[in-house]
Amino acid sequence: MTAFIEAASPHVMNTYGRVPIALARGQGCRVWDVNGKEYLDALGGIAVNTLGHNHPKLVPALQDQLTKLIHTSNYYHSPLQEALAAKLVERSGMTNVFFCNSGLEANEAAIKIARKYGVDKGIAKPEIVVYEKAFHGRSIATMSATGNPKIYSGFGPLVEGFIRVPLNDIEAIKQRTEGNPNVVAVFFETIQGEGGVNPTRIEYLQQLRALCDERGWLMMIDEVQCGMGRTGKWFAHQWAGIVPDVMPLAKGLGSGVPIGAVVAGPKAANVLQPGNHGTTFGGNQLAMRAGNETIRIMEEEGLLENAATVGAHLKAALQRELGSLPGVKEIRGQGLMLGIELNKPCGALTGRAAEAGLLISVTADSVIRLVPSLILTVAEADEIVAKLTPLVKAILAE
Ligand SMILES: *Cc1c(COP(=O)(O)O)cnc(C)c1O
């Protein structure tokens, strides 16, 4: 089988269990490997490639930007930053944005905002409520906020100041924080991504918003994966009609160009002052252009509606083909963020799917995760189901 890469590189650190293929180019929701084999991309670079590959409107805009400025530093004002901030503020109902380069950086900034928000109120040792199965990144602080021992084992001591609770249980959070004057914020994903595509219930979001208001806590929602239109609204929490105080974004925001952002509402927007936080690369012109163009093109092409309708079609088709198989525990998620939980570990499916011409991922050991580009068509959704169904049946029969 010449299609497969035989050995790992001796020079790249061995930090990933990689599928043995090397991708060379893409178009829309298709990619081709170095041997010319075609794949349907249901992973979208892990919820990153909002507009698919080689988008005919995005690429010329980025080419134009390359000839103007790539980077200048944050010593100077940036009209592109201001334009993207205005777009995010308008769509989120919040007020101010800090730009960085990745999801963990956005979450680091959120944690710093929460701590200083507390310190400014006279709380010397602020604590933040986080969740079981959460994933917030792999820096020392965001890893400490993450609820998965596989992520943080071996890297202690962890950062203190996190209180962990189960998802969707308002009594549990009340109990765990009772009489604790040090709590400053709750921090969670609207739909947990790496933790297995676990949605937060709408009534829980509403109860939590009320609890945060009552207690003076910041509601910090990590929309790094579920945000930017993936569920059919700009931000997944908007299905509950609430507005957070702090919202980290990253993955889909630049449609493949590295970017992160923390959006803040009035309670949190002025916590960081000159000198409190910063970044060299964050907010650079190339990334800002990518963010602005991504939002513009998403609106021109109706991609929120597309994510909602094609996502609903895909979920229904998966339900029809796989939902009643013994061994399929649940098919869940919203829009184009879907998970299929099996009753057994199924990591082998990523390689087998690639062999069958389909890119997917498996998260939390037993959850097949589909987070394709938001340009996915109904026909492509049907193709995902057609390719995936025999693979799931086969692994369940083993
Ligand atoms: C991917 C992810 C992160 C980390 O983002 P990086 O860009 O990999 O640092 C944080 N939070 C959530 C919810 C994520 O899905």
Tab-separated table of C-alpha atoms and ligand atoms in Angstrom:
chain	number	residue	atom	x	y	z
A	1	MET	CA	0.000	0.000	0.000
A	2	THR	CA	2.025	2.945	-1.260
A	3	ALA	CA	-0.736	5.289	-0.118
A	4	PHE	CA	0.538	5.139	3.449
A	5	ILE	CA	3.453	6.869	5.104
A	6	GLU	CA	5.705	4.142	6.444
A	7	ALA	CA	7.617	5.773	9.284
A	8	ALA	CA	7.309	8.778	11.532
A	9	SER	CA	9.749	11.652	11.051
A	10	PRO	CA	12.893	11.345	13.131
A	11	HIS	CA	12.919	15.131	13.605
A	12	VAL	CA	9.338	16.149	14.445
A	13	MET	CA	8.470	15.494	18.100
A	14	ASN	CA	6.320	12.467	18.550
A	15	THR	CA	3.370	14.278	20.159
A	16	TYR	CA	0.531	12.999	17.963
A	17	GLY	CA	-0.823	9.594	17.049
A	18	ARG	CA	-1.077	10.454	13.369
A	19	VAL	CA	-3.115	8.832	10.615
A	20	PRO	CA	-0.503	7.569	8.119
A	21	ILE	CA	-1.350	9.894	5.239
A	22	ALA	CA	0.075	13.271	4.142
A	23	LEU	CA	-2.293	15.822	2.655
A	24	ALA	CA	-1.183	17.967	-0.246
A	25	ARG	CA	-4.129	20.109	-1.361
A	26	GLY	CA	-7.806	20.781	-0.853
A	27	GLN	CA	-10.869	22.190	-2.541
A	28	GLY	CA	-14.090	22.821	-0.644
A	29	CYS	CA	-14.757	19.799	1.573
A	30	ARG	CA	-12.336	17.568	-0.384
A	31	VAL	CA	-8.639	17.015	0.206
A	32	TRP	CA	-6.046	14.994	-1.702
A	33	ASP	CA	-2.979	13.299	-0.304
A	34	VAL	CA	0.525	13.300	-1.767
A	35	ASN	CA	-0.370	10.187	-3.776
A	36	GLY	CA	-3.464	11.786	-5.283
A	37	LYS	CA	-5.999	9.849	-3.211
A	38	GLU	CA	-9.181	11.860	-2.491
A	39	TYR	CA	-10.844	12.262	0.910
A	40	LEU	CA	-14.095	13.836	2.029
A	41	ASP	CA	-13.154	16.099	4.937
A	42	ALA	CA	-15.599	15.760	7.843
A	43	LEU	CA	-13.045	17.070	10.328
A	44	GLY	CA	-12.391	20.510	8.812
A	45	GLY	CA	-8.982	20.782	10.476
A	46	ILE	CA	-10.769	20.198	13.834
A	47	ALA	CA	-13.567	22.737	13.401
A	48	VAL	CA	-11.128	25.283	11.954
A	49	ASN	CA	-11.695	25.441	8.187
A	50	THR	CA	-15.027	27.271	8.313
A	51	LEU	CA	-15.007	28.026	4.575
A	52	GLY	CA	-13.471	24.734	3.476
A	53	HIS	CA	-10.234	24.610	1.510
A	54	ASN	CA	-9.110	27.080	-1.160
A	55	HIS	CA	-12.255	29.215	-0.889
A	56	PRO	CA	-12.553	31.396	-4.039
A	57	LYS	CA	-13.348	34.524	-2.009
A	58	LEU	CA	-11.025	34.000	0.976
A	59	VAL	CA	-7.826	33.137	-0.881
A	60	PRO	CA	-7.671	36.281	-3.089
A	61	ALA	CA	-8.363	38.447	-0.021
A	62	LEU	CA	-5.494	36.824	1.858
A	63	GLN	CA	-3.231	37.169	-1.180
A	64	ASP	CA	-4.098	40.871	-1.289
A	65	GLN	CA	-3.294	41.202	2.415
A	66	LEU	CA	0.091	39.502	2.001
A	67	THR	CA	1.138	42.256	-0.383
A	68	LYS	CA	0.123	44.975	2.117
A	69	LEU	CA	1.046	43.977	5.674
A	70	ILE	CA	1.408	40.658	7.470
A	71	HIS	CA	2.382	41.932	10.898
A	72	THR	CA	3.269	45.203	12.595
A	73	SER	CA	2.991	44.594	16.401
A	74	ASN	CA	0.488	46.052	18.818
A	75	TYR	CA	2.499	49.257	19.274
A	76	TYR	CA	0.200	50.835	16.689
A	77	HIS	CA	-3.513	51.143	16.039
A	78	SER	CA	-4.980	48.576	13.676
A	79	PRO	CA	-8.055	49.325	11.569
A	80	LEU	CA	-8.424	45.623	10.775
A	81	GLN	CA	-8.507	44.792	14.516
A	82	GLU	CA	-11.080	47.492	15.083
A	83	ALA	CA	-13.225	46.219	12.213
A	84	LEU	CA	-13.138	42.610	13.427
A	85	ALA	CA	-13.793	43.662	17.027
A	86	ALA	CA	-16.831	45.647	15.852
A	87	LYS	CA	-18.137	42.625	13.948
A	88	LEU	CA	-17.743	40.303	16.949
A	89	VAL	CA	-19.273	42.808	19.358
A	90	GLU	CA	-22.270	43.337	17.111
A	91	ARG	CA	-22.923	39.617	16.687
A	92	SER	CA	-22.385	38.690	20.346
A	93	GLY	CA	-24.104	41.615	22.072
A	94	MET	CA	-20.896	42.176	24.046
A	95	THR	CA	-18.558	45.193	24.065
A	96	ASN	CA	-14.770	44.697	23.727
A	97	VAL	CA	-12.289	42.229	22.216
A	98	PHE	CA	-8.687	41.185	22.902
A	99	PHE	CA	-6.943	39.361	20.036
A	100	CYS	CA	-4.459	36.516	20.353
A	101	ASN	CA	-3.390	33.484	18.308
A	102	SER	CA	-5.072	30.339	19.567
A	103	GLY	CA	-7.704	28.804	21.774
A	104	LEU	CA	-5.527	28.271	24.807
A	105	GLU	CA	-4.283	31.843	24.592
A	106	ALA	CA	-7.841	33.129	24.540
A	107	ASN	CA	-8.614	30.973	27.571
A	108	GLU	CA	-5.471	32.129	29.402
A	109	ALA	CA	-6.648	35.704	28.897
A	110	ALA	CA	-10.097	34.772	30.211
A	111	ILE	CA	-8.583	33.205	33.337
A	112	LYS	CA	-6.462	36.320	33.892
A	113	ILE	CA	-9.543	38.525	33.490
A	114	ALA	CA	-11.444	36.431	36.050
A	115	ARG	CA	-8.619	36.548	38.575
A	116	LYS	CA	-8.080	40.285	38.263
A	117	TYR	CA	-11.831	40.885	38.361
A	118	GLY	CA	-11.766	39.157	41.757
A	119	VAL	CA	-8.617	40.859	43.010
A	120	ASP	CA	-10.093	44.239	42.028
A	121	LYS	CA	-13.088	43.351	44.237
A	122	GLY	CA	-10.774	42.538	47.162
A	123	ILE	CA	-10.688	38.744	46.735
A	124	ALA	CA	-7.051	37.767	47.324
A	125	LYS	CA	-7.329	34.134	46.131
A	126	PRO	CA	-9.940	34.001	43.378
A	127	GLU	CA	-11.421	30.640	42.390
A	128	ILE	CA	-13.076	29.646	39.116
A	129	VAL	CA	-15.726	26.937	38.696
A	130	VAL	CA	-14.862	24.496	35.884
A	131	TYR	CA	-16.432	21.247	34.673
A	132	GLU	CA	-15.907	17.521	34.453
A	133	LYS	CA	-14.826	16.478	30.923
A	134	ALA	CA	-14.024	20.098	29.992
A	135	PHE	CA	-11.203	20.919	27.588
A	136	HIS	CA	-9.667	24.376	27.618
A	137	GLY	CA	-6.170	23.854	26.184
A	138	ARG	CA	-2.706	22.568	26.989
A	139	SER	CA	-0.881	25.434	28.679
A	140	ILE	CA	-0.232	24.952	32.391
A	141	ALA	CA	-3.270	27.028	33.415
A	142	THR	CA	-5.738	25.894	30.744
A	143	MET	CA	-4.677	22.272	31.287
A	144	SER	CA	-5.404	22.752	34.990
A	145	ALA	CA	-8.888	23.955	34.063
A	146	THR	CA	-9.344	20.907	31.817
A	147	GLY	CA	-11.283	17.987	33.297
A	148	ASN	CA	-9.332	15.111	31.765
A	149	PRO	CA	-6.486	13.397	33.648
A	150	LYS	CA	-5.031	12.178	30.335
A	151	ILE	CA	-4.319	15.810	29.459
A	152	TYR	CA	-2.698	16.908	32.731
A	153	SER	CA	-1.121	13.755	34.184
A	154	GLY	CA	2.638	14.079	34.379
A	155	PHE	CA	2.661	17.872	34.298
A	156	GLY	CA	1.946	18.792	37.889
A	157	PRO	CA	1.842	20.728	40.063
A	158	LEU	CA	-1.326	22.100	38.527
A	159	VAL	CA	-2.454	25.708	38.853
A	160	GLU	CA	-4.691	26.180	41.881
A	161	GLY	CA	-7.944	28.041	42.073
A	162	PHE	CA	-10.280	25.757	40.103
A	163	ILE	CA	-13.372	24.080	41.562
A	164	ARG	CA	-14.722	21.201	39.437
A	165	VAL	CA	-18.416	20.341	39.103
A	166	PRO	CA	-20.526	18.051	36.889
A	167	LEU	CA	-22.247	19.531	33.832
A	168	ASN	CA	-25.953	20.341	33.734
A	169	ASP	CA	-26.477	20.104	37.512
A	170	ILE	CA	-27.371	23.441	39.086
A	171	GLU	CA	-27.672	21.957	42.587
A	172	ALA	CA	-24.130	20.566	42.362
A	173	ILE	CA	-22.620	23.958	41.611
A	174	LYS	CA	-24.633	25.585	44.399
A	175	GLN	CA	-23.441	22.955	46.868
A	176	ARG	CA	-19.794	23.078	45.819
A	177	THR	CA	-19.654	26.879	46.106
A	178	GLU	CA	-21.834	27.331	49.186
A	179	GLY	CA	-20.397	29.881	51.568
A	180	ASN	CA	-17.255	30.297	49.436
A	181	PRO	CA	-16.571	34.036	49.025
A	182	ASN	CA	-13.610	33.429	46.675
A	183	VAL	CA	-15.573	32.284	43.613
A	184	VAL	CA	-15.260	34.840	40.797
A	185	ALA	CA	-16.376	33.034	37.651
A	186	VAL	CA	-17.800	29.935	35.991
A	187	PHE	CA	-15.971	28.723	32.900
A	188	PHE	CA	-17.363	26.130	30.469
A	189	GLU	CA	-17.999	25.148	26.834
A	190	THR	CA	-21.583	25.405	25.526
A	191	ILE	CA	-20.952	22.073	23.807
A	192	GLN	CA	-17.917	20.263	25.180
A	193	GLY	CA	-15.792	19.313	22.174
A	194	GLU	CA	-12.786	17.198	23.146
A	195	GLY	CA	-14.752	15.827	26.105
A	196	GLY	CA	-17.066	13.951	23.735
A	197	VAL	CA	-19.516	16.442	22.167
A	198	ASN	CA	-21.520	16.977	25.374
A	199	PRO	CA	-24.114	19.762	25.104
A	200	THR	CA	-24.971	22.013	28.021
A	201	ARG	CA	-28.762	22.065	28.437
A	202	ILE	CA	-30.592	25.288	27.629
A	203	GLU	CA	-32.319	25.524	31.008
A	204	TYR	CA	-28.975	24.937	32.746
A	205	LEU	CA	-27.434	27.847	30.801
A	206	GLN	CA	-30.324	30.051	31.876
A	207	GLN	CA	-30.113	28.941	35.508
A	208	LEU	CA	-26.369	29.513	35.463
A	209	ARG	CA	-26.781	33.010	34.001
A	210	ALA	CA	-29.162	33.845	36.859
A	211	LEU	CA	-26.791	32.355	39.442
A	212	CYS	CA	-23.833	34.358	38.065
A	213	ASP	CA	-25.899	37.556	38.242
A	214	GLU	CA	-27.027	36.798	41.778
A	215	ARG	CA	-23.507	36.035	43.013
A	216	GLY	CA	-21.574	38.604	40.980
A	217	TRP	CA	-19.624	35.911	39.098
A	218	LEU	CA	-18.377	36.265	35.542
A	219	MET	CA	-19.993	33.829	33.138
A	220	MET	CA	-17.138	32.759	30.861
A	221	ILE	CA	-18.116	30.578	27.901
A	222	ASP	CA	-15.369	28.860	25.914
A	223	GLU	CA	-16.786	28.940	22.369
A	224	VAL	CA	-13.434	28.094	20.798
A	225	GLN	CA	-14.906	25.008	19.103
A	226	CYS	CA	-18.699	25.407	19.149
A	227	GLY	CA	-18.759	29.114	18.228
A	228	MET	CA	-18.479	30.977	14.903
A	229	GLY	CA	-21.651	29.665	13.336
A	230	ARG	CA	-21.045	25.957	13.798
A	231	THR	CA	-24.368	25.277	15.534
A	232	GLY	CA	-26.380	27.572	13.262
A	233	LYS	CA	-26.129	30.676	15.448
A	234	TRP	CA	-23.014	32.820	15.698
A	235	PHE	CA	-22.386	31.461	19.179
A	236	ALA	CA	-23.865	28.252	20.574
A	237	HIS	CA	-25.021	29.827	23.858
A	238	GLN	CA	-27.318	32.116	21.842
A	239	TRP	CA	-29.764	29.201	21.535
A	240	ALA	CA	-30.457	29.837	25.254
A	241	GLY	CA	-31.005	33.563	24.755
A	242	ILE	CA	-28.247	34.477	27.203
A	243	VAL	CA	-25.155	36.687	26.904
A	244	PRO	CA	-21.914	35.730	28.669
A	245	ASP	CA	-19.485	38.146	30.325
A	246	VAL	CA	-16.389	36.637	28.713
A	247	MET	CA	-16.191	34.505	25.553
A	248	PRO	CA	-12.953	33.010	24.190
A	249	LEU	CA	-12.984	32.214	20.456
A	250	ALA	CA	-10.431	30.705	18.103
A	251	LYS	CA	-10.722	27.662	15.821
A	252	GLY	CA	-13.236	28.714	13.133
A	253	LEU	CA	-12.651	32.455	13.410
A	254	GLY	CA	-9.894	32.657	10.782
A	255	SER	CA	-10.983	29.781	8.546
A	256	GLY	CA	-7.531	28.206	8.860
A	257	VAL	CA	-5.327	31.190	9.680
A	258	PRO	CA	-4.254	31.000	13.358
A	259	ILE	CA	-6.256	33.445	15.469
A	260	GLY	CA	-7.819	33.759	18.902
A	261	ALA	CA	-10.033	36.345	20.554
A	262	VAL	CA	-11.572	37.056	23.926
A	263	VAL	CA	-14.847	38.922	23.704
A	264	ALA	CA	-15.967	40.659	26.906
A	265	GLY	CA	-19.161	42.309	28.089
A	266	PRO	CA	-19.471	45.366	30.363
A	267	LYS	CA	-18.595	43.518	33.607
A	268	ALA	CA	-15.282	42.276	32.215
A	269	ALA	CA	-14.340	44.646	29.405
A	270	ASN	CA	-12.264	47.063	31.476
A	271	VAL	CA	-10.551	44.639	33.826
A	272	LEU	CA	-7.350	44.506	31.768
A	273	GLN	CA	-5.542	47.835	31.534
A	274	PRO	CA	-2.334	48.843	29.677
A	275	GLY	CA	0.497	46.607	30.802
A	276	ASN	CA	-1.725	43.845	32.232
A	277	HIS	CA	-1.710	41.559	29.204
A	278	GLY	CA	-0.328	41.389	25.693
A	279	THR	CA	0.986	39.351	22.785
A	280	THR	CA	3.476	39.851	19.955
A	281	PHE	CA	1.664	38.092	17.124
A	282	GLY	CA	-1.919	38.473	18.359
A	283	GLY	CA	-4.109	40.689	16.207
A	284	ASN	CA	-1.674	40.738	13.263
A	285	GLN	CA	-2.989	42.005	9.955
A	286	LEU	CA	-3.058	38.663	8.157
A	287	ALA	CA	-5.096	37.015	10.909
A	288	MET	CA	-7.386	40.036	11.233
A	289	ARG	CA	-8.031	40.062	7.504
A	290	ALA	CA	-8.839	36.347	7.682
A	291	GLY	CA	-11.311	36.958	10.519
A	292	ASN	CA	-13.031	39.860	8.793
A	293	GLU	CA	-13.284	38.005	5.481
A	294	THR	CA	-14.501	34.812	7.157
A	295	ILE	CA	-17.436	36.640	8.727
A	296	ARG	CA	-18.203	38.563	5.532
A	297	ILE	CA	-18.190	35.422	3.389
A	298	MET	CA	-20.197	33.427	5.951
A	299	GLU	CA	-22.928	36.052	5.731
A	300	GLU	CA	-22.803	36.398	1.947
A	301	GLU	CA	-23.156	32.644	1.566
A	302	GLY	CA	-25.688	32.046	4.342
A	303	LEU	CA	-23.443	29.609	6.175
A	304	LEU	CA	-25.217	29.861	9.542
A	305	GLU	CA	-28.396	28.620	7.883
A	306	ASN	CA	-26.371	26.022	5.998
A	307	ALA	CA	-24.790	24.733	9.217
A	308	ALA	CA	-28.237	24.434	10.784
A	309	THR	CA	-29.995	22.744	7.867
A	310	VAL	CA	-27.198	20.474	6.617
A	311	GLY	CA	-26.352	19.658	10.248
A	312	ALA	CA	-29.957	18.662	10.947
A	313	HIS	CA	-29.999	16.556	7.762
A	314	LEU	CA	-26.724	14.863	8.728
A	315	LYS	CA	-27.900	14.149	12.256
A	316	ALA	CA	-31.194	12.698	11.031
A	317	ALA	CA	-29.409	10.515	8.474
A	318	LEU	CA	-26.951	9.250	11.094
A	319	GLN	CA	-29.851	8.566	13.410
A	320	ARG	CA	-31.649	6.629	10.696
A	321	GLU	CA	-28.630	4.518	9.676
A	322	LEU	CA	-26.918	4.055	13.026
A	323	GLY	CA	-29.254	5.198	15.784
A	324	SER	CA	-30.941	1.879	16.437
A	325	LEU	CA	-27.813	-0.306	16.327
A	326	PRO	CA	-27.083	-1.929	19.670
A	327	GLY	CA	-23.711	-0.437	20.582
A	328	VAL	CA	-24.562	3.076	19.412
A	329	LYS	CA	-25.263	4.817	22.708
A	330	GLU	CA	-26.213	8.269	21.477
A	331	ILE	CA	-26.034	10.619	18.502
A	332	ARG	CA	-25.860	14.181	19.787
A	333	GLY	CA	-24.764	17.723	19.090
A	334	GLN	CA	-26.115	20.561	17.035
A	335	GLY	CA	-25.584	21.972	13.559
A	336	LEU	CA	-22.255	20.784	12.198
A	337	MET	CA	-20.874	19.681	15.560
A	338	LEU	CA	-22.021	16.100	15.977
A	339	GLY	CA	-20.904	13.157	18.075
A	340	ILE	CA	-21.765	9.473	17.789
A	341	GLU	CA	-21.030	7.672	21.042
A	342	LEU	CA	-20.354	3.940	20.828
A	343	ASN	CA	-20.304	1.495	23.716
A	344	LYS	CA	-16.630	0.713	23.106
A	345	PRO	CA	-13.364	2.510	22.291
A	346	CYS	CA	-13.253	3.262	18.568
A	347	GLY	CA	-10.021	5.191	17.968
A	348	ALA	CA	-9.188	2.735	15.169
A	349	LEU	CA	-11.937	4.346	13.101
A	350	THR	CA	-9.871	7.433	12.226
A	351	GLY	CA	-7.391	5.320	10.241
A	352	ARG	CA	-10.055	3.048	8.757
A	353	ALA	CA	-12.146	6.031	7.682
A	354	ALA	CA	-9.102	7.569	5.990
A	355	GLU	CA	-8.572	4.311	4.113
A	356	ALA	CA	-12.195	4.589	2.995
A	357	GLY	CA	-11.648	8.203	1.887
A	358	LEU	CA	-13.185	10.015	4.866
A	359	LEU	CA	-11.536	12.262	7.462
A	360	ILE	CA	-13.076	12.153	10.956
A	361	SER	CA	-11.839	12.128	14.524
A	362	VAL	CA	-12.593	10.110	17.612
A	363	THR	CA	-12.631	11.924	20.929
A	364	ALA	CA	-13.115	10.797	24.531
A	365	ASP	CA	-12.141	7.254	23.349
A	366	SER	CA	-15.572	6.243	22.097
A	367	VAL	CA	-17.153	9.281	20.419
A	368	ILE	CA	-16.914	9.775	16.651
A	369	ARG	CA	-16.758	13.526	16.099
A	370	LEU	CA	-17.913	15.271	12.921
A	371	VAL	CA	-16.997	18.971	12.657
A	372	PRO	CA	-16.797	19.619	8.891
A	373	SER	CA	-16.574	22.981	7.162
A	374	LEU	CA	-19.776	25.026	7.231
A	375	ILE	CA	-19.993	24.879	3.420
A	376	LEU	CA	-20.860	21.154	3.574
A	377	THR	CA	-23.674	20.238	1.159
A	378	VAL	CA	-26.542	17.806	1.703
A	379	ALA	CA	-24.965	15.470	-0.875
A	380	GLU	CA	-21.664	15.558	1.007
A	381	ALA	CA	-23.499	14.912	4.278
A	382	ASP	CA	-25.093	11.834	2.697
A	383	GLU	CA	-21.664	10.724	1.511
A	384	ILE	CA	-20.292	10.998	5.068
A	385	VAL	CA	-23.102	8.744	6.282
A	386	ALA	CA	-22.587	6.270	3.435
A	387	LYS	CA	-18.859	5.998	4.148
A	388	LEU	CA	-19.182	5.906	7.931
A	389	THR	CA	-22.049	3.438	8.327
A	390	PRO	CA	-20.226	0.230	7.273
A	391	LEU	CA	-17.188	1.211	9.352
A	392	VAL	CA	-19.308	1.654	12.482
A	393	LYS	CA	-21.148	-1.615	11.848
A	394	ALA	CA	-17.838	-3.415	11.402
A	395	ILE	CA	-16.226	-2.103	14.578
A	396	LEU	CA	-19.357	-2.879	16.603
A	397	ALA	CA	-19.285	-6.448	15.289
A	398	GLU	CA	-15.682	-7.031	16.447
B	1	LIG	C1	-9.328	23.414	20.699
B	1	LIG	C2	-9.871	23.992	21.948
B	1	LIG	C3	-9.079	24.771	22.805
B	1	LIG	C4	-7.602	24.962	22.578
B	1	LIG	O1	-7.335	25.643	21.402
B	1	LIG	P1	-5.840	25.638	20.815
B	1	LIG	O2	-5.941	26.599	19.663
B	1	LIG	O3	-5.541	24.244	20.418
B	1	LIG	O4	-4.963	26.131	21.897
B	1	LIG	C5	-9.682	25.348	23.890
B	1	LIG	N1	-10.990	25.184	24.148
B	1	LIG	C6	-11.774	24.445	23.359
B	1	LIG	C7	-13.221	24.318	23.680
B	1	LIG	C8	-11.239	23.800	22.250
B	1	LIG	O5	-12.015	23.045	21.469
